[in-house]
Short mmCIF file of C-alpha atoms in Angstrom, two decimals:
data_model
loop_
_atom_site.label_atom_id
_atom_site.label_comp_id
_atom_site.label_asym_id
_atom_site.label_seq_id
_atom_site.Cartn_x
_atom_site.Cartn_y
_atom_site.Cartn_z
CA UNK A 22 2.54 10.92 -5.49
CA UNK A 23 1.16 14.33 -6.55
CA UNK A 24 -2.81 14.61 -6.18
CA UNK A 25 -2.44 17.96 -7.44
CA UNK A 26 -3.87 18.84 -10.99
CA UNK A 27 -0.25 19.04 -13.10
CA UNK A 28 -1.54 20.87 -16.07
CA UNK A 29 -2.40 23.61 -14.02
CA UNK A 30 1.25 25.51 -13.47
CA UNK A 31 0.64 29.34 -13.82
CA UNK A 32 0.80 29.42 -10.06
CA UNK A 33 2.91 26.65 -9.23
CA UNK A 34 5.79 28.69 -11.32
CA UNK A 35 8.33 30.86 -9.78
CA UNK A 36 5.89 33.41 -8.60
CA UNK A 37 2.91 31.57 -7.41
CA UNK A 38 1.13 30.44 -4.59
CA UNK A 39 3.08 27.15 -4.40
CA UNK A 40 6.24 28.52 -4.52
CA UNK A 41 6.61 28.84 -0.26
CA UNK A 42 5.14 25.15 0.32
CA UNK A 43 6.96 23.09 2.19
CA UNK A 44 8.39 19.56 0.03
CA UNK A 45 6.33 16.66 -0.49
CA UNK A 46 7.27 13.37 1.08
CA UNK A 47 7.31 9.82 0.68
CA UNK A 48 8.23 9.01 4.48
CA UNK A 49 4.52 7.29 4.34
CA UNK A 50 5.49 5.25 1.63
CA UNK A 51 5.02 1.15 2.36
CA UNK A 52 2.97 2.08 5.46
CA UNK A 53 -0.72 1.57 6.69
CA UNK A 54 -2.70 5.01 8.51
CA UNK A 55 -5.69 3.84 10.57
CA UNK A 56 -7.81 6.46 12.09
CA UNK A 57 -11.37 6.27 14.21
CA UNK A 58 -12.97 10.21 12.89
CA UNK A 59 -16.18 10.14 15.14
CA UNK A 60 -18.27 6.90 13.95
CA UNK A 61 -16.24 5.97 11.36
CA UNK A 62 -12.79 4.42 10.83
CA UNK A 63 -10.59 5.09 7.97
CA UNK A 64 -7.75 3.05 6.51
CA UNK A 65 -4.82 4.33 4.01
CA UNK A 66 -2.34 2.24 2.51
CA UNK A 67 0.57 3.84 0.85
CA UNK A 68 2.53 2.39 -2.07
CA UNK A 69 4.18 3.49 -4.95
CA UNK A 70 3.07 6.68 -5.22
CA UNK A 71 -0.72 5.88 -4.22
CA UNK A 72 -3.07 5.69 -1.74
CA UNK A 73 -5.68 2.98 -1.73
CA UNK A 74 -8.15 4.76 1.32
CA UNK A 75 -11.38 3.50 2.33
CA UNK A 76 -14.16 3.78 5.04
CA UNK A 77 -15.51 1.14 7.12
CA UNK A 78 -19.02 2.00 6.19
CA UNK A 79 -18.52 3.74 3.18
CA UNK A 80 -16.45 4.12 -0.19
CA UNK A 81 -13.73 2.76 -1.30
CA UNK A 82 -11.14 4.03 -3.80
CA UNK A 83 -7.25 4.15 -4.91
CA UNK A 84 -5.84 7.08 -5.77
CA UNK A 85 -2.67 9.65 -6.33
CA UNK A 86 -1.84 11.52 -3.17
CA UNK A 87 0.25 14.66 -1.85
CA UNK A 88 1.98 14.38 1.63
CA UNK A 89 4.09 16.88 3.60
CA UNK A 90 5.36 16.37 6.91
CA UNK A 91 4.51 19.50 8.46
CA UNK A 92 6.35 19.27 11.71
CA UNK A 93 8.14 16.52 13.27
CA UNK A 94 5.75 13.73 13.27
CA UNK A 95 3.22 15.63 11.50
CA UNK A 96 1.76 15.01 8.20
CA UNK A 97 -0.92 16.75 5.74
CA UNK A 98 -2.15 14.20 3.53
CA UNK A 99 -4.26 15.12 0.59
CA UNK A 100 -6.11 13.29 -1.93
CA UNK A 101 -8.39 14.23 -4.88
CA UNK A 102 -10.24 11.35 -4.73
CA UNK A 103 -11.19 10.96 -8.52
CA UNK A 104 -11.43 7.16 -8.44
CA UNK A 105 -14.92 8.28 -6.45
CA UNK A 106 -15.81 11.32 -7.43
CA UNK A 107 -14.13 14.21 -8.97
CA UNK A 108 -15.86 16.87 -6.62
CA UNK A 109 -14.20 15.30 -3.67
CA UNK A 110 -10.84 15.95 -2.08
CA UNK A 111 -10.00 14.31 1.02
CA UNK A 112 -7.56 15.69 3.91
CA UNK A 113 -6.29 13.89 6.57
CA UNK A 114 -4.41 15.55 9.24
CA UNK A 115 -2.25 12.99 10.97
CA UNK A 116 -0.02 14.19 14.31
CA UNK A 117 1.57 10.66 15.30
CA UNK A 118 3.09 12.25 17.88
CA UNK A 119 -0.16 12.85 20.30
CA UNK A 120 -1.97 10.30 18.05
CA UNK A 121 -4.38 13.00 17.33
CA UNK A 122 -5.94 13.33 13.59
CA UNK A 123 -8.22 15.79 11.71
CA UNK A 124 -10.54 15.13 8.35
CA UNK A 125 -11.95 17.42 5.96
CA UNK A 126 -13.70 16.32 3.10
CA UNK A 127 -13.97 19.09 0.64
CA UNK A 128 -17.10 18.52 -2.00
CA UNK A 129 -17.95 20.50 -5.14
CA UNK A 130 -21.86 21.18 -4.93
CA UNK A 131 -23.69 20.16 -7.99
CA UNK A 132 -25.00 24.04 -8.10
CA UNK A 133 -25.03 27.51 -7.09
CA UNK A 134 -26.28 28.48 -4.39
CA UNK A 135 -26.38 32.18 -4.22
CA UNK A 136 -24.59 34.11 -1.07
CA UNK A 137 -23.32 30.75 -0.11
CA UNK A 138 -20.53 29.05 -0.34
CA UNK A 139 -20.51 26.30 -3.37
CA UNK A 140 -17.99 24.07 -2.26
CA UNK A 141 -18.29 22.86 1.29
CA UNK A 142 -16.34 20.99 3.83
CA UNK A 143 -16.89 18.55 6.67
CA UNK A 144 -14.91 18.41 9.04
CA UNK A 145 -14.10 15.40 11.53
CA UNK A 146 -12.28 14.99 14.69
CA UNK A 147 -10.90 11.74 15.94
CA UNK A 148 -7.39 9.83 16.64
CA UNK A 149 -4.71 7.41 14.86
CA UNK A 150 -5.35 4.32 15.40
CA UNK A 151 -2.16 1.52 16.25
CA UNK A 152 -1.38 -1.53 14.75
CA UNK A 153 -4.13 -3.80 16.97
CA UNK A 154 -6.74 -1.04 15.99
CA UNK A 155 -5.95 0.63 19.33
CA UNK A 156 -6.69 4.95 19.82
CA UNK A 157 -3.19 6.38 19.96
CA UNK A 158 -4.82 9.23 21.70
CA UNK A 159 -6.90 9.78 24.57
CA UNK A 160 -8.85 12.72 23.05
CA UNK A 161 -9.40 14.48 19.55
CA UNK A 162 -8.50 18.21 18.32
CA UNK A 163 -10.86 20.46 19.90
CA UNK A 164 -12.33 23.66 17.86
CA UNK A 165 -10.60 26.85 18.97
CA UNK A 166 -10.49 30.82 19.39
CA UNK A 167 -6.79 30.61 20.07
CA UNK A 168 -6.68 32.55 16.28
CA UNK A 169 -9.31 35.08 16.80
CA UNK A 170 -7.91 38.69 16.82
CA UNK A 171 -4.56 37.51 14.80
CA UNK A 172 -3.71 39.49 11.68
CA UNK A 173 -1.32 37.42 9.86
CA UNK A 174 0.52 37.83 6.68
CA UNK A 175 0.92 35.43 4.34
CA UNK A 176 4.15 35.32 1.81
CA UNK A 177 3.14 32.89 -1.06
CA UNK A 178 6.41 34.04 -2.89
CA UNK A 179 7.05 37.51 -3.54
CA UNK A 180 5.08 38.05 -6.22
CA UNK A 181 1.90 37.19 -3.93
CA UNK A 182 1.17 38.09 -0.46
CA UNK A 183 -2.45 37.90 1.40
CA UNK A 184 -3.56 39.02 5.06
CA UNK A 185 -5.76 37.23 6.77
CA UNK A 186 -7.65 38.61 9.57
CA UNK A 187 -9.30 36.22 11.79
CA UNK A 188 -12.97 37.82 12.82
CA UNK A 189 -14.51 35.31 14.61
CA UNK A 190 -15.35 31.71 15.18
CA UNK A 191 -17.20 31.72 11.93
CA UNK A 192 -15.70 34.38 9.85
CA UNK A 193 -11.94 35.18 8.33
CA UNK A 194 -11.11 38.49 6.24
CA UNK A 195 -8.25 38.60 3.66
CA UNK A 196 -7.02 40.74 0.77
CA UNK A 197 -4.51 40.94 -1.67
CA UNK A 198 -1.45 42.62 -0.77
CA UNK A 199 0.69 42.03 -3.85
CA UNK A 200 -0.54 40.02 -6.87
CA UNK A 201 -2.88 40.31 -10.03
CA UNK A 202 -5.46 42.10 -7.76
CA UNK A 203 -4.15 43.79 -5.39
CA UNK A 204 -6.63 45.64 -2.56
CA UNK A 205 -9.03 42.80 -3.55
CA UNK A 206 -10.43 41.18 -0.57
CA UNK A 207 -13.65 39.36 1.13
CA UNK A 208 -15.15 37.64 4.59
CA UNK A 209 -15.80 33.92 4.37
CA UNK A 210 -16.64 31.36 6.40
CA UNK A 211 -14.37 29.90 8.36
CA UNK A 212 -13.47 26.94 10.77
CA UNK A 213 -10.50 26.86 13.73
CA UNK A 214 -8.78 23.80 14.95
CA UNK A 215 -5.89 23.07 17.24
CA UNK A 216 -4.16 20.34 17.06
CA UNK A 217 -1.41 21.19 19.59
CA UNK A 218 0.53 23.96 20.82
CA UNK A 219 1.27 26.45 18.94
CA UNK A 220 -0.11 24.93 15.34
CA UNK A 221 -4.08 24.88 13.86
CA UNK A 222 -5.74 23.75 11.31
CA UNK A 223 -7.91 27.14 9.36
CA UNK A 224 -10.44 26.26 6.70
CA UNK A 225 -12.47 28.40 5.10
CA UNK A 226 -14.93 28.29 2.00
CA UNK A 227 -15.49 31.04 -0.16
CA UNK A 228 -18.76 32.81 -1.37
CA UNK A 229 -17.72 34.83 -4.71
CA UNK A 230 -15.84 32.44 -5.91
CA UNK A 231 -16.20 28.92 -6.13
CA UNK A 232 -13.32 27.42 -3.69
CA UNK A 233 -12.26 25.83 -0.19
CA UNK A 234 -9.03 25.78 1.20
CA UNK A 235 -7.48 23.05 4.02
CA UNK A 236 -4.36 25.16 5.96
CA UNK A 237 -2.12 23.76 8.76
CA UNK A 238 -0.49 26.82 10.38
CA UNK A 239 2.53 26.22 12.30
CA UNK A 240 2.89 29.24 14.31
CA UNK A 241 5.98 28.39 15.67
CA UNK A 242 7.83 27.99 12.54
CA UNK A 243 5.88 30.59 11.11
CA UNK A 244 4.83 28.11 8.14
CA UNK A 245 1.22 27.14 6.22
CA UNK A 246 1.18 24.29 4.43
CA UNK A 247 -2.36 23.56 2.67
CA UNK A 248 -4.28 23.14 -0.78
CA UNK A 249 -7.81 24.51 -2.26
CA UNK A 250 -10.45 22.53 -4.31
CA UNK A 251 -12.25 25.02 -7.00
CA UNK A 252 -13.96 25.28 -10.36
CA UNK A 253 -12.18 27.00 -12.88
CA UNK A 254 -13.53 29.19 -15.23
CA UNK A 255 -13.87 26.91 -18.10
CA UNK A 256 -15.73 24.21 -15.58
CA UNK A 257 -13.16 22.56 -14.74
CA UNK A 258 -12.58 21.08 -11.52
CA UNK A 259 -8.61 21.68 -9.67
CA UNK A 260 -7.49 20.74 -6.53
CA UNK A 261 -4.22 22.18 -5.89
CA UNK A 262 -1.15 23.26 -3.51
CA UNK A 263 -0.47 26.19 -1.59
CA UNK A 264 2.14 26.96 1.37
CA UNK A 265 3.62 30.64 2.55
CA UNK A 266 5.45 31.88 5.20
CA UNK A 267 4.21 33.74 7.74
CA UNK A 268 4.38 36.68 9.87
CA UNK A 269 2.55 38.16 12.39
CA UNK A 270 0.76 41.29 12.13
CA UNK A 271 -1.28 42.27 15.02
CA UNK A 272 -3.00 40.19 17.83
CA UNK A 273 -5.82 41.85 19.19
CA UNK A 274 -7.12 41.96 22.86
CA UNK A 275 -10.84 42.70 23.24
CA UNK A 276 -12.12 44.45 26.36
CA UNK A 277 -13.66 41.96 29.01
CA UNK A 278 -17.30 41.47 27.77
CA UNK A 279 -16.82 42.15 23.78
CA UNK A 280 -14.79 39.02 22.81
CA UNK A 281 -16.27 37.98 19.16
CA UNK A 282 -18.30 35.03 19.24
#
């Protein structure tokens, strides 16, 4: 069931970033997952350990897959979709409780492209779908500020902590708090979803390094639960697992008038 790149361990061991992650599941095991993301409609069949996913007007493919139910009802679905094309991960955000559901495709540019980001996401909106092909929602996740001001800190395991500062609808700030570089930190760009109270989906693609993360913050439970698509140093492409718990820093009121865009 793991999409996840299992030669890579160094930080899936007892002090890395994987450490904090909720469990994987196979509660979508033997089941079909239809969603309608804007123009398109997707369809996932689950079985034994694999996800054959395709696109109504697009491609096609079978492949392993990682799935955590991140609240009741709720599941992160993520799959490295190397029966396509290596540079592509695929998550799928799936609340069956308000029917709502989130995409982002995470892509590997073919090259550099300097003071941008090299790997890129899209990201799509839409709803589950029911077993006659029905919407199991009346409306999609919306893009949100509901994050802007937060200062939250992140507890991968103790051996690695991050803050991350929400800026601004397009920007996030972070640094390393305890790890192999600690006081190391950057501003990337970033995207905000809610999906319902109290929980959000934050991507964000960075610019010195070659990486994107997917996160589903549960703010309630005070839980992230995501992965990251990257190039290594030797070239080689990884899509892999991260989760930490969570605690909240600071949340910062602006003065009327001086709200960040």
């Amino acid at each position: 069931m793991d999409s996840h790149d299992s030669a890579s361990t160094d930080e899936e061991g007892p002090h890395g970033i994987y450490v904090n992650r909720l469990p994987q599941t196979d509660a979508l095991e033997g089941q079909t997952v239809g969603a309608a993301l804007g123009t398109d409609v997707v369809t996932l069949r689950f079985a034994d350990g694999t996800v054959a996913w395709s696109h109504r007007d697009g491609p096609s493919g079978t492949d392993a897959y990682d799935a955590v139910e991140v609240a009741d009802g709720t599941f992160f679905v993520d799959i490295w979709r190397r029966s396509h094309d290596e540079r592509e991960a695929w998550t799928l955000i799936a609340d069956r409780t308000s029917g709502r559901a989130l995409s982002v495709l995470t892509t590997v540019g073919e090259h550099e492209r300097p003071g941008r980001p090299r790997v890129g996401q899209t990201i799509t909106a839409g709803v589950l779908l029911g077993p006659g092909g029905e919407p199991a929602a009346t409306a999609p996740p919306t893009e949100t500020r509901d994050l802007l001001g937060k200062r939250l800190f992140n507890e991968y395991s103790p051996e690695i902590v991050f803050e991350h500062v929400y800026l601004n609808s397009r920007l996030c700030a972070w640094q390393c708090l305890r790890g192999e570089q600690p006081g190391h930190g950057d501003c990337d760009d970033a995207s905000y979803w809610r999906l319902s109270e109290g929980r959000y989906v934050f991507t964000f693609r960075e610019r010195l390094i070659p990486c994107a993360s997917v996160l589903f913050l549960d703010l309630t439970a005070l839980r992230s639960t995501g992965k990251f698509l990257s190039i290594e140093e030797d070239g080689r492409i990884r899509n892999g697992g991260i989760g930490a718990r969570l605690h909240m820093l600071a949340d910062a009121r602006y003065p009327c008038g001086y709200a960040p865009v």
